[in-house]
Amino acid sequence: GESVGLHLPTLSVQEGDNSIINCAYSNSASDYFIWYKQESGKGPQFIIDIRSNMDKRQGQRVTVLLNKTVKHLSLQIAATQPGDSAVYFCAETANQGGKLIFGQGTELSVKP
Amino acid sequence: NAGVTQTPKFQVLKTGQSMTLQCAQDMNHEYMSWYRQDPGMGLRLIHYSVGAGITDQGEVPNGYNVSRSTTEDFPLRLLSAAPSQTSVYFCASSMYPGQGKNIQYFGAGTRLSVL
C-alpha cells in the first residue's frame, strides 16, 4: 500500500521475475493515465499510457491495467531487468488532457 | 533533437535572492509546465502554459512567476528565494492536449538549494 512522508513504497524483485507496481488514483473523473519511469538524477520518462475507455494496454515488456470501479492502476513489467531499477510514477488527468496529477511513486529495485 | 533543455543543472542561492530557471524545447509543443519534486514525493505542478502568451497556476504557484513569450521558451522566476523552495525543478512539454493525450516530455531537472 501507499505510505506517507519521505519514504517511498519500495518493491524488490529478482532479475527475470515479473514486477507489478500499483497506483490508487484519486479523481473518479480522470480519463487518461500515464506511467513514468524516473532513474536517479534524471527527469521522468514516458513508459505507457491508457485512456479510461480501455481496461488494458500492452507495450514492449510492459502492461498497464485500469480498474475504474476501484480507481486502481497497475503497471506490470515482464522479465524484470537491472535496468528497470527506478522510481515509477502514475499520473492522471481529467478532460482528456491538461494538468497531470502525479502519485507519490514506487521505487523498484532489481536484484541480479 | 535536444527535446527539453533546462539550465542551470545546479544552483545555490541565498535567502532573498532572485533567479530564473530556463526551459527550452525544440519540438514545437504548445503545452509547457513546471513541476517541483521534493524527497520521497511525486511531482507537483507550479505553473503551466497552453501556448505563447497564456499561462496559468498549478498546485503550488506561490513564490514563482512565469511568462511565455515564445513557443520554445518557458522560464520560471523565483522572486525572493526561501529555504522552502529547495527542491528539484522539472520542466515538461507536450503537444496541446486536444487529442485525448498529454504525454509530457521532461527535462533533466534543475537542483536548487536555498540557504
PDB file of C-alpha atoms in Angstrom:
ATOM      1  CA  GLY A   1       0.000   0.000   0.000  1.00  0.00           C
ATOM      2  CA  GLU A   2       0.945   3.675  -0.078  1.00  0.00           C
ATOM      3  CA  SER A   3       2.958   5.277   2.681  1.00  0.00           C
ATOM      4  CA  VAL A   4       3.102   8.934   3.602  1.00  0.00           C
ATOM      5  CA  GLY A   5       6.007  11.215   4.339  1.00  0.00           C
ATOM      6  CA  LEU A   6       9.506  10.910   2.942  1.00  0.00           C
ATOM      7  CA  HIS A   7       9.684   7.155   2.416  1.00  0.00           C
ATOM      8  CA  LEU A   8       8.654   5.832  -0.955  1.00  0.00           C
ATOM      9  CA  PRO A   9       6.919   2.484  -1.204  1.00  0.00           C
ATOM     10  CA  THR A  10       9.507   0.013  -2.409  1.00  0.00           C
ATOM     11  CA  LEU A  11       9.343  -3.189  -4.409  1.00  0.00           C
ATOM     12  CA  SER A  12      12.298  -5.554  -4.595  1.00  0.00           C
ATOM     13  CA  VAL A  13      12.311  -8.304  -7.235  1.00  0.00           C
ATOM     14  CA  GLN A  14      14.742 -10.838  -8.600  1.00  0.00           C
ATOM     15  CA  GLU A  15      16.072 -10.354 -12.100  1.00  0.00           C
ATOM     16  CA  GLY A  16      13.907 -12.248 -14.544  1.00  0.00           C
ATOM     17  CA  ASP A  17      10.792 -12.160 -12.373  1.00  0.00           C
ATOM     18  CA  ASN A  18       7.697 -10.156 -13.247  1.00  0.00           C
ATOM     19  CA  SER A  19       7.020  -6.907 -11.378  1.00  0.00           C
ATOM     20  CA  ILE A  20       3.672  -5.375 -10.525  1.00  0.00           C
ATOM     21  CA  ILE A  21       3.529  -1.758  -9.399  1.00  0.00           C
ATOM     22  CA  ASN A  22       0.234  -0.440  -8.112  1.00  0.00           C
ATOM     23  CA  CYS A  23      -1.315   3.001  -8.015  1.00  0.00           C
ATOM     24  CA  ALA A  24      -4.550   4.240  -6.481  1.00  0.00           C
ATOM     25  CA  TYR A  25      -5.764   7.350  -8.239  1.00  0.00           C
ATOM     26  CA  SER A  26      -7.894   9.976  -6.638  1.00  0.00           C
ATOM     27  CA  ASN A  27     -10.268  11.537  -9.159  1.00  0.00           C
ATOM     28  CA  SER A  28     -13.156   9.467 -10.473  1.00  0.00           C
ATOM     29  CA  ALA A  29     -13.395  11.951 -13.375  1.00  0.00           C
ATOM     30  CA  SER A  30      -9.858  11.174 -14.559  1.00  0.00           C
ATOM     31  CA  ASP A  31      -9.954   9.804 -18.080  1.00  0.00           C
ATOM     32  CA  TYR A  32      -6.317   9.455 -19.068  1.00  0.00           C
ATOM     33  CA  PHE A  33      -3.416   7.860 -17.221  1.00  0.00           C
ATOM     34  CA  ILE A  34       0.307   7.672 -17.776  1.00  0.00           C
ATOM     35  CA  TRP A  35       3.143   5.693 -16.211  1.00  0.00           C
ATOM     36  CA  TYR A  36       6.550   7.343 -15.951  1.00  0.00           C
ATOM     37  CA  LYS A  37       9.932   5.910 -15.022  1.00  0.00           C
ATOM     38  CA  GLN A  38      12.478   8.087 -13.235  1.00  0.00           C
ATOM     39  CA  GLU A  39      16.075   6.978 -12.894  1.00  0.00           C
ATOM     40  CA  SER A  40      18.308   8.556 -10.304  1.00  0.00           C
ATOM     41  CA  GLY A  41      19.337  12.090 -11.272  1.00  0.00           C
ATOM     42  CA  LYS A  42      17.133  12.188 -14.360  1.00  0.00           C
ATOM     43  CA  GLY A  43      13.758  13.506 -15.388  1.00  0.00           C
ATOM     44  CA  PRO A  44      10.686  11.253 -15.664  1.00  0.00           C
ATOM     45  CA  GLN A  45      10.491   9.207 -18.853  1.00  0.00           C
ATOM     46  CA  PHE A  46       7.226   8.146 -20.510  1.00  0.00           C
ATOM     47  CA  ILE A  47       6.548   4.387 -20.413  1.00  0.00           C
ATOM     48  CA  ILE A  48       2.944   3.756 -21.397  1.00  0.00           C
ATOM     49  CA  ASP A  49      -0.472   5.421 -21.288  1.00  0.00           C
ATOM     50  CA  ILE A  50      -4.094   4.315 -21.216  1.00  0.00           C
ATOM     51  CA  ARG A  51      -7.437   6.020 -21.708  1.00  0.00           C
ATOM     52  CA  SER A  52     -10.394   5.411 -19.445  1.00  0.00           C
ATOM     53  CA  ASN A  53     -12.333   3.587 -22.174  1.00  0.00           C
ATOM     54  CA  MET A  54      -9.776   0.765 -22.002  1.00  0.00           C
ATOM     55  CA  ASP A  55      -9.030  -1.821 -19.302  1.00  0.00           C
ATOM     56  CA  LYS A  56      -5.668  -2.992 -20.560  1.00  0.00           C
ATOM     57  CA  ARG A  57      -2.896  -1.846 -22.826  1.00  0.00           C
ATOM     58  CA  GLN A  58       0.322  -3.599 -23.708  1.00  0.00           C
ATOM     59  CA  GLY A  59       3.690  -2.295 -24.754  1.00  0.00           C
ATOM     60  CA  GLN A  60       7.083  -3.863 -25.037  1.00  0.00           C
ATOM     61  CA  ARG A  61       7.513  -5.891 -21.798  1.00  0.00           C
ATOM     62  CA  VAL A  62       5.005  -3.625 -20.026  1.00  0.00           C
ATOM     63  CA  THR A  63       1.271  -3.853 -19.490  1.00  0.00           C
ATOM     64  CA  VAL A  64      -0.992  -1.312 -17.841  1.00  0.00           C
ATOM     65  CA  LEU A  65      -4.271  -2.398 -16.254  1.00  0.00           C
ATOM     66  CA  LEU A  66      -7.022   0.016 -15.296  1.00  0.00           C
ATOM     67  CA  ASN A  67      -9.843  -0.771 -12.866  1.00  0.00           C
ATOM     68  CA  LYS A  68     -12.151   2.224 -12.779  1.00  0.00           C
ATOM     69  CA  THR A  69     -14.513   0.628 -10.281  1.00  0.00           C
ATOM     70  CA  VAL A  70     -11.917   0.803  -7.520  1.00  0.00           C
ATOM     71  CA  LYS A  71      -9.832   3.596  -9.073  1.00  0.00           C
ATOM     72  CA  HIS A  72      -6.770   1.420  -9.406  1.00  0.00           C
ATOM     73  CA  LEU A  73      -3.984   1.355 -11.947  1.00  0.00           C
ATOM     74  CA  SER A  74      -1.181  -1.158 -12.226  1.00  0.00           C
ATOM     75  CA  LEU A  75       1.994  -1.492 -14.256  1.00  0.00           C
ATOM     76  CA  GLN A  76       3.293  -4.952 -14.996  1.00  0.00           C
ATOM     77  CA  ILE A  77       6.882  -5.408 -16.151  1.00  0.00           C
ATOM     78  CA  ALA A  78       7.743  -8.782 -17.619  1.00  0.00           C
ATOM     79  CA  ALA A  79      11.166 -10.385 -17.116  1.00  0.00           C
ATOM     80  CA  THR A  80      12.435  -7.519 -14.982  1.00  0.00           C
ATOM     81  CA  GLN A  81      15.995  -6.430 -15.712  1.00  0.00           C
ATOM     82  CA  PRO A  82      18.524  -4.450 -13.635  1.00  0.00           C
ATOM     83  CA  GLY A  83      17.966  -1.516 -15.986  1.00  0.00           C
ATOM     84  CA  ASP A  84      14.361  -1.387 -14.792  1.00  0.00           C
ATOM     85  CA  SER A  85      15.511  -0.233 -11.348  1.00  0.00           C
ATOM     86  CA  ALA A  86      13.984   3.221 -10.900  1.00  0.00           C
ATOM     87  CA  VAL A  87      11.102   5.099  -9.318  1.00  0.00           C
ATOM     88  CA  TYR A  88       7.811   4.620 -11.134  1.00  0.00           C
ATOM     89  CA  PHE A  89       5.055   7.240 -11.062  1.00  0.00           C
ATOM     90  CA  CYS A  90       1.476   7.064 -12.198  1.00  0.00           C
ATOM     91  CA  ALA A  91      -0.177  10.267 -13.356  1.00  0.00           C
ATOM     92  CA  GLU A  92      -3.835  11.062 -14.017  1.00  0.00           C
ATOM     93  CA  THR A  93      -5.693  13.802 -15.797  1.00  0.00           C
ATOM     94  CA  ALA A  94      -9.307  14.664 -16.473  1.00  0.00           C
ATOM     95  CA  ASN A  95     -10.899  16.070 -19.632  1.00  0.00           C
ATOM     96  CA  GLN A  96      -8.533  14.090 -21.877  1.00  0.00           C
ATOM     97  CA  GLY A  97      -5.506  16.129 -21.144  1.00  0.00           C
ATOM     98  CA  GLY A  98      -4.383  19.236 -19.375  1.00  0.00           C
ATOM     99  CA  LYS A  99      -2.903  19.168 -15.903  1.00  0.00           C
ATOM    100  CA  LEU A 100      -1.339  15.908 -14.796  1.00  0.00           C
ATOM    101  CA  ILE A 101      -1.595  14.863 -11.145  1.00  0.00           C
ATOM    102  CA  PHE A 102       1.256  12.600 -10.095  1.00  0.00           C
ATOM    103  CA  GLY A 103       1.198   9.881  -7.481  1.00  0.00           C
ATOM    104  CA  GLN A 104       3.880   9.530  -4.832  1.00  0.00           C
ATOM    105  CA  GLY A 105       5.875   6.926  -6.741  1.00  0.00           C
ATOM    106  CA  THR A 106       7.166   3.418  -6.090  1.00  0.00           C
ATOM    107  CA  GLU A 107      10.840   2.505  -6.033  1.00  0.00           C
ATOM    108  CA  LEU A 108      11.631  -0.698  -7.907  1.00  0.00           C
ATOM    109  CA  SER A 109      14.869  -2.472  -7.018  1.00  0.00           C
ATOM    110  CA  VAL A 110      16.009  -5.392  -9.179  1.00  0.00           C
ATOM    111  CA  LYS A 111      18.405  -7.883  -7.617  1.00  0.00           C
ATOM    112  CA  PRO A 112      20.778  -9.663 -10.004  1.00  0.00           C
TER     113      PRO A 112
ATOM    114  CA  ASN B   1      16.907  16.695 -31.476  1.00  0.00           C
ATOM    115  CA  ALA B   2      17.535  18.101 -27.972  1.00  0.00           C
ATOM    116  CA  GLY B   3      13.974  17.746 -26.597  1.00  0.00           C
ATOM    117  CA  VAL B   4      13.524  19.724 -23.381  1.00  0.00           C
ATOM    118  CA  THR B   5      16.613  21.580 -22.153  1.00  0.00           C
ATOM    119  CA  GLN B   6      16.893  23.040 -18.667  1.00  0.00           C
ATOM    120  CA  THR B   7      19.591  25.353 -17.366  1.00  0.00           C
ATOM    121  CA  PRO B   8      21.307  25.525 -14.995  1.00  0.00           C
ATOM    122  CA  LYS B   9      21.609  21.930 -13.740  1.00  0.00           C
ATOM    123  CA  PHE B  10      22.579  23.039 -10.238  1.00  0.00           C
ATOM    124  CA  GLN B  11      22.133  26.306  -8.356  1.00  0.00           C
ATOM    125  CA  VAL B  12      22.754  27.524  -4.816  1.00  0.00           C
ATOM    126  CA  LEU B  13      21.022  30.704  -3.668  1.00  0.00           C
ATOM    127  CA  LYS B  14      20.909  32.716  -0.509  1.00  0.00           C
ATOM    128  CA  THR B  15      17.565  33.535   1.055  1.00  0.00           C
ATOM    129  CA  GLY B  16      16.059  36.575  -0.632  1.00  0.00           C
ATOM    130  CA  GLN B  17      17.941  36.263  -3.897  1.00  0.00           C
ATOM    131  CA  SER B  18      16.067  36.024  -7.173  1.00  0.00           C
ATOM    132  CA  MET B  19      16.838  33.912 -10.183  1.00  0.00           C
ATOM    133  CA  THR B  20      15.369  32.489 -13.377  1.00  0.00           C
ATOM    134  CA  LEU B  21      15.332  28.820 -14.300  1.00  0.00           C
ATOM    135  CA  GLN B  22      15.452  28.417 -18.044  1.00  0.00           C
ATOM    136  CA  CYS B  23      13.493  25.876 -20.098  1.00  0.00           C
ATOM    137  CA  ALA B  24      13.520  25.463 -23.859  1.00  0.00           C
ATOM    138  CA  GLN B  25      12.001  22.844 -26.142  1.00  0.00           C
ATOM    139  CA  ASP B  26      12.568  22.264 -29.833  1.00  0.00           C
ATOM    140  CA  MET B  27       9.571  20.017 -30.538  1.00  0.00           C
ATOM    141  CA  ASN B  28       7.132  22.827 -31.350  1.00  0.00           C
ATOM    142  CA  HIS B  29       4.988  21.797 -28.399  1.00  0.00           C
ATOM    143  CA  GLU B  30       2.205  24.116 -27.350  1.00  0.00           C
ATOM    144  CA  TYR B  31       1.883  22.914 -23.771  1.00  0.00           C
ATOM    145  CA  MET B  32       4.666  23.532 -21.244  1.00  0.00           C
ATOM    146  CA  SER B  33       4.752  23.153 -17.493  1.00  0.00           C
ATOM    147  CA  TRP B  34       6.933  23.449 -14.415  1.00  0.00           C
ATOM    148  CA  TYR B  35       6.988  20.974 -11.532  1.00  0.00           C
ATOM    149  CA  ARG B  36       8.869  20.707  -8.312  1.00  0.00           C
ATOM    150  CA  GLN B  37       9.894  17.398  -6.763  1.00  0.00           C
ATOM    151  CA  ASP B  38      10.704  17.066  -3.089  1.00  0.00           C
ATOM    152  CA  PRO B  39      12.334  13.998  -1.494  1.00  0.00           C
ATOM    153  CA  GLY B  40      10.097  10.946  -1.471  1.00  0.00           C
ATOM    154  CA  MET B  41       7.303  12.749  -3.255  1.00  0.00           C
ATOM    155  CA  GLY B  42       5.812  12.937  -6.673  1.00  0.00           C
ATOM    156  CA  LEU B  43       5.861  15.967  -8.892  1.00  0.00           C
ATOM    157  CA  ARG B  44       3.715  18.960  -8.028  1.00  0.00           C
ATOM    158  CA  LEU B  45       2.612  21.395 -10.703  1.00  0.00           C
ATOM    159  CA  ILE B  46       3.763  25.004 -10.224  1.00  0.00           C
ATOM    160  CA  HIS B  47       2.637  26.775 -13.418  1.00  0.00           C
ATOM    161  CA  TYR B  48       1.712  25.760 -16.910  1.00  0.00           C
ATOM    162  CA  SER B  49       1.117  27.288 -20.326  1.00  0.00           C
ATOM    163  CA  VAL B  50      -1.094  26.145 -23.191  1.00  0.00           C
ATOM    164  CA  GLY B  51       0.602  28.408 -25.713  1.00  0.00           C
ATOM    165  CA  ALA B  52       2.571  31.600 -26.211  1.00  0.00           C
ATOM    166  CA  GLY B  53       1.117  34.431 -24.165  1.00  0.00           C
ATOM    167  CA  ILE B  54      -1.031  32.152 -21.979  1.00  0.00           C
ATOM    168  CA  THR B  55      -0.071  30.935 -18.520  1.00  0.00           C
ATOM    169  CA  ASP B  56      -1.972  29.607 -15.523  1.00  0.00           C
ATOM    170  CA  GLN B  57      -1.322  28.482 -11.971  1.00  0.00           C
ATOM    171  CA  GLY B  58      -0.879  24.932 -10.855  1.00  0.00           C
ATOM    172  CA  GLU B  59      -0.993  23.366  -7.420  1.00  0.00           C
ATOM    173  CA  VAL B  60       1.890  25.278  -5.772  1.00  0.00           C
ATOM    174  CA  PRO B  61       2.340  28.651  -7.560  1.00  0.00           C
ATOM    175  CA  ASN B  62       3.234  30.911  -4.634  1.00  0.00           C
ATOM    176  CA  GLY B  63       6.707  32.457  -4.870  1.00  0.00           C
ATOM    177  CA  TYR B  64       7.066  31.731  -8.588  1.00  0.00           C
ATOM    178  CA  ASN B  65       6.344  33.673 -11.770  1.00  0.00           C
ATOM    179  CA  VAL B  66       6.278  32.527 -15.367  1.00  0.00           C
ATOM    180  CA  SER B  67       5.890  34.040 -18.804  1.00  0.00           C
ATOM    181  CA  ARG B  68       5.596  32.548 -22.280  1.00  0.00           C
ATOM    182  CA  SER B  69       6.666  34.995 -24.968  1.00  0.00           C
ATOM    183  CA  THR B  70       7.613  32.276 -27.476  1.00  0.00           C
ATOM    184  CA  THR B  71       6.530  28.696 -28.133  1.00  0.00           C
ATOM    185  CA  GLU B  72      10.033  27.435 -27.377  1.00  0.00           C
ATOM    186  CA  ASP B  73      10.794  29.056 -24.015  1.00  0.00           C
ATOM    187  CA  PHE B  74       9.105  28.928 -20.625  1.00  0.00           C
ATOM    188  CA  PRO B  75      11.268  30.475 -17.872  1.00  0.00           C
ATOM    189  CA  LEU B  76      10.447  30.127 -14.177  1.00  0.00           C
ATOM    190  CA  ARG B  77      11.313  33.028 -11.904  1.00  0.00           C
ATOM    191  CA  LEU B  78      11.884  32.845  -8.185  1.00  0.00           C
ATOM    192  CA  LEU B  79      11.156  36.328  -6.896  1.00  0.00           C
ATOM    193  CA  SER B  80      12.709  36.085  -3.418  1.00  0.00           C
ATOM    194  CA  ALA B  81      14.137  32.647  -2.717  1.00  0.00           C
ATOM    195  CA  ALA B  82      13.220  30.879   0.521  1.00  0.00           C
ATOM    196  CA  PRO B  83      14.632  27.656   2.042  1.00  0.00           C
ATOM    197  CA  SER B  84      11.228  26.027   1.404  1.00  0.00           C
ATOM    198  CA  GLN B  85      11.958  26.361  -2.314  1.00  0.00           C
ATOM    199  CA  THR B  86      14.904  23.985  -2.071  1.00  0.00           C
ATOM    200  CA  SER B  87      13.859  21.272  -4.497  1.00  0.00           C
ATOM    201  CA  VAL B  88      14.430  19.716  -7.888  1.00  0.00           C
ATOM    202  CA  TYR B  89      12.594  21.561 -10.637  1.00  0.00           C
ATOM    203  CA  PHE B  90      11.439  19.891 -13.837  1.00  0.00           C
ATOM    204  CA  CYS B  91      10.155  21.478 -16.989  1.00  0.00           C
ATOM    205  CA  ALA B  92       7.990  19.465 -19.358  1.00  0.00           C
ATOM    206  CA  SER B  93       6.308  19.938 -22.715  1.00  0.00           C
ATOM    207  CA  SER B  94       3.671  18.178 -24.798  1.00  0.00           C
ATOM    208  CA  MET B  95       1.527  18.587 -27.855  1.00  0.00           C
ATOM    209  CA  TYR B  96      -1.529  20.605 -26.944  1.00  0.00           C
ATOM    210  CA  PRO B  97      -3.847  18.143 -25.161  1.00  0.00           C
ATOM    211  CA  GLY B  98      -6.706  18.170 -27.628  1.00  0.00           C
ATOM    212  CA  GLN B  99      -6.445  14.651 -28.922  1.00  0.00           C
ATOM    213  CA  GLY B 100      -7.046  12.770 -25.717  1.00  0.00           C
ATOM    214  CA  LYS B 101      -3.353  12.514 -24.932  1.00  0.00           C
ATOM    215  CA  ASN B 102      -0.993  14.555 -22.863  1.00  0.00           C
ATOM    216  CA  ILE B 103       2.324  12.726 -22.918  1.00  0.00           C
ATOM    217  CA  GLN B 104       4.660  15.181 -21.284  1.00  0.00           C
ATOM    218  CA  TYR B 105       8.377  15.046 -22.058  1.00  0.00           C
ATOM    219  CA  PHE B 106      10.633  16.140 -19.235  1.00  0.00           C
ATOM    220  CA  GLY B 107      13.950  17.910 -18.996  1.00  0.00           C
ATOM    221  CA  ALA B 108      16.796  16.620 -16.819  1.00  0.00           C
ATOM    222  CA  GLY B 109      15.948  18.970 -13.958  1.00  0.00           C
ATOM    223  CA  THR B 110      17.500  21.846 -12.024  1.00  0.00           C
ATOM    224  CA  ARG B 111      18.651  21.093  -8.486  1.00  0.00           C
ATOM    225  CA  LEU B 112      18.185  24.204  -6.378  1.00  0.00           C
ATOM    226  CA  SER B 113      19.376  24.785  -2.833  1.00  0.00           C
ATOM    227  CA  VAL B 114      18.362  27.896  -0.908  1.00  0.00           C
ATOM    228  CA  LEU B 115      20.486  28.611   2.147  1.00  0.00           C
TER     229      LEU B 115
END
